[in-house]
XYZ file of C-alpha atoms in Angstrom:
212
model
C 40.376 33.731 164.640
C 39.516 31.728 167.784
C 37.747 33.203 170.769
C 39.399 33.460 174.137
C 37.938 31.913 177.248
C 36.933 35.393 178.455
C 33.739 36.678 176.871
C 34.292 39.783 174.682
C 38.068 39.319 174.383
C 40.090 37.817 171.569
C 43.624 36.434 171.635
C 45.935 37.817 168.889
C 47.812 35.252 166.971
C 51.312 35.825 165.490
C 49.752 36.363 162.080
C 47.489 39.043 163.463
C 50.472 40.873 165.041
C 52.438 40.897 161.782
C 49.437 42.196 159.878
C 48.955 45.049 162.336
C 52.670 45.938 162.207
C 52.520 46.139 158.399
C 49.564 48.453 158.510
C 51.344 50.678 161.035
C 54.418 50.887 158.823
C 52.346 51.844 155.786
C 50.507 54.407 157.873
C 53.778 55.989 159.044
C 55.056 56.119 155.497
C 51.860 57.734 154.328
C 52.069 60.235 157.163
C 55.703 61.034 156.353
C 54.813 61.568 152.692
C 51.943 63.797 153.633
C 54.317 65.920 155.777
C 56.612 66.764 152.822
C 56.321 70.560 152.330
C 54.202 71.532 149.394
C 56.171 72.815 146.409
C 59.407 70.920 147.237
C 59.518 69.305 143.822
C 58.863 72.668 142.176
C 61.649 74.326 144.208
C 64.092 71.605 143.164
C 63.130 72.084 139.511
C 63.552 75.805 139.870
C 67.020 75.278 141.372
C 68.070 73.297 138.326
C 66.615 75.976 136.065
C 68.239 78.943 137.877
C 71.753 77.458 137.935
C 72.416 77.625 134.146
C 70.856 81.101 133.939
C 73.158 82.377 136.679
C 76.168 80.779 134.914
C 75.233 82.435 131.596
C 74.891 85.803 133.274
C 78.310 85.359 134.896
C 79.916 84.562 131.514
C 78.231 87.532 129.892
C 79.453 89.786 132.676
C 83.012 88.488 132.293
C 82.955 88.966 128.499
C 81.539 92.438 128.939
C 84.345 93.332 131.347
C 86.967 92.055 128.893
C 85.401 94.087 126.068
C 85.415 97.206 128.240
C 89.133 96.699 128.942
C 89.855 96.187 125.224
C 87.875 99.310 124.306
C 89.761 101.362 126.882
C 93.110 100.107 125.597
C 92.096 101.050 122.049
C 91.081 104.525 123.204
C 94.363 104.946 125.097
C 96.379 103.824 122.057
C 94.500 106.212 119.756
C 95.023 109.062 122.210
C 98.752 108.298 122.511
C 99.094 108.172 118.714
C 97.274 111.476 118.318
C 99.461 113.095 120.960
C 102.630 111.753 119.298
C 101.518 113.092 115.893
C 100.656 116.461 117.409
C 104.094 116.600 119.042
C 105.766 115.684 115.749
C 103.800 118.397 113.930
C 104.762 120.975 116.568
C 108.421 120.027 116.331
C 108.364 120.224 112.524
C 106.682 123.617 112.678
C 109.178 124.874 115.239
C 112.101 123.560 113.155
C 110.740 125.281 110.048
C 110.302 128.479 112.041
C 113.877 128.284 113.336
C 115.168 127.591 109.845
C 113.274 130.562 108.448
C 114.635 132.725 111.235
C 118.191 131.634 110.415
C 117.836 132.257 106.668
C 119.123 135.721 105.860
C 117.420 138.011 103.387
C 119.424 138.507 100.209
C 119.287 141.436 97.826
C 117.739 140.857 94.410
C 120.893 141.730 92.474
C 124.107 140.032 91.386
C 125.734 140.424 94.802
C 122.651 138.998 96.538
C 122.333 136.108 94.055
C 125.938 135.036 94.583
C 125.619 135.276 98.377
C 122.391 133.312 98.385
C 123.960 130.676 96.128
C 126.931 130.413 98.511
C 124.541 130.006 101.452
C 122.860 127.044 99.719
C 126.171 125.607 98.520
C 127.528 125.603 102.070
C 124.469 123.700 103.252
C 124.850 121.171 100.423
C 128.633 120.828 100.673
C 129.371 122.336 97.249
C 132.718 124.149 97.094
C 133.220 127.627 95.652
C 133.995 131.213 96.634
C 132.445 134.563 95.925
C 135.458 135.612 93.872
C 135.501 132.466 91.741
C 131.766 132.639 91.022
C 131.793 136.364 90.270
C 134.762 136.039 87.897
C 133.082 133.314 85.841
C 129.724 135.116 85.763
C 131.290 138.253 84.344
C 133.050 136.239 81.642
C 130.019 134.157 80.704
C 127.116 136.637 80.865
C 128.325 139.988 82.219
C 125.854 139.485 85.068
C 122.725 139.197 82.879
C 120.490 136.348 84.176
C 118.578 136.323 80.849
C 121.680 135.938 78.688
C 121.497 133.245 75.979
C 124.131 132.022 73.491
C 122.650 131.475 70.058
C 125.816 130.907 68.051
C 128.070 128.248 69.701
C 127.998 124.477 69.166
C 125.371 124.011 71.859
C 123.056 126.453 70.122
C 123.610 124.643 66.809
C 122.635 121.415 68.554
C 119.420 123.030 69.818
C 120.438 123.314 73.460
C 121.773 126.860 73.872
C 123.622 127.961 77.000
C 121.534 130.227 79.251
C 121.705 132.333 82.378
C 124.434 133.852 84.513
C 126.869 130.957 84.090
C 125.651 129.839 80.659
C 124.351 126.371 81.539
C 122.675 124.091 79.003
C 119.371 122.443 79.952
C 120.613 118.824 80.233
C 123.410 119.925 82.593
C 120.978 121.958 84.653
C 118.577 119.006 84.887
C 121.363 116.709 86.108
C 123.003 119.084 88.591
C 119.979 121.018 89.824
C 120.026 121.307 93.614
C 116.876 120.658 95.605
C 115.619 123.761 97.337
C 116.251 126.021 94.341
C 113.803 126.787 91.544
C 113.739 124.366 88.651
C 114.251 127.219 86.214
C 117.410 127.588 84.153
C 116.987 131.380 84.049
C 116.606 131.719 87.828
C 119.896 133.370 88.894
C 120.387 131.464 92.162
C 119.364 128.087 90.690
C 121.651 128.730 87.709
C 124.675 129.540 89.888
C 124.164 126.591 92.255
C 123.665 124.063 89.439
C 126.709 125.410 87.547
C 128.877 125.243 90.685
C 127.615 121.720 91.407
C 128.628 120.693 87.874
C 132.017 122.473 88.148
C 132.702 120.749 91.493
C 131.988 117.371 89.913
C 134.161 118.020 86.853
C 136.841 120.472 88.000
C 136.764 120.295 91.795
C 135.315 123.800 92.172
C 134.079 126.754 90.176
C 137.244 128.502 91.446
C 139.235 126.228 89.118
C 137.296 127.315 86.020
C 138.954 130.091 83.994
C 137.442 129.606 80.556
C 134.500 127.980 78.808
C 133.594 124.853 80.693
């Protein structure tokens, strides 16, 4: 650097000015860097870390809500099914009660057996009248529900005729009517099965006037 003509003063050259400007710029940059708030980098890192956590929590909350809805629907469906079954059971019980109330009580004798048989036959659509049934019973067994034929061809074949209307077991098995006892000697079951067979073969027990 060259001295100026004035003692104690120096003249700045262009190179000196550029050098000073560079130092000033670096100083400003350093100052700006030093003014960055402490922890900024950490805060930015935390932001990137918090974002996926918040997203995961949101998904979990959504899935949980869907599961709660599904559980409630399942509970509602189970409740509706239980209520429907309970209603069905009540209706069945009430129907059985009404049916029992409508069923008359029949005497445990020949008159009662015929009337009870006619009651069942009407329900099942089997034709026959009191007179026709009574006439055939008196001819076949004289009204004895335990009567058994041990001398005719059926007896010789090992299948004797039994009961009020002298029915053989194979015929009873075929023409037995549901709702009566599965017992050939039961008077009502015997009458109903015999009348069912007579209806199939002769049109009605009323049309039977001899061994059938």
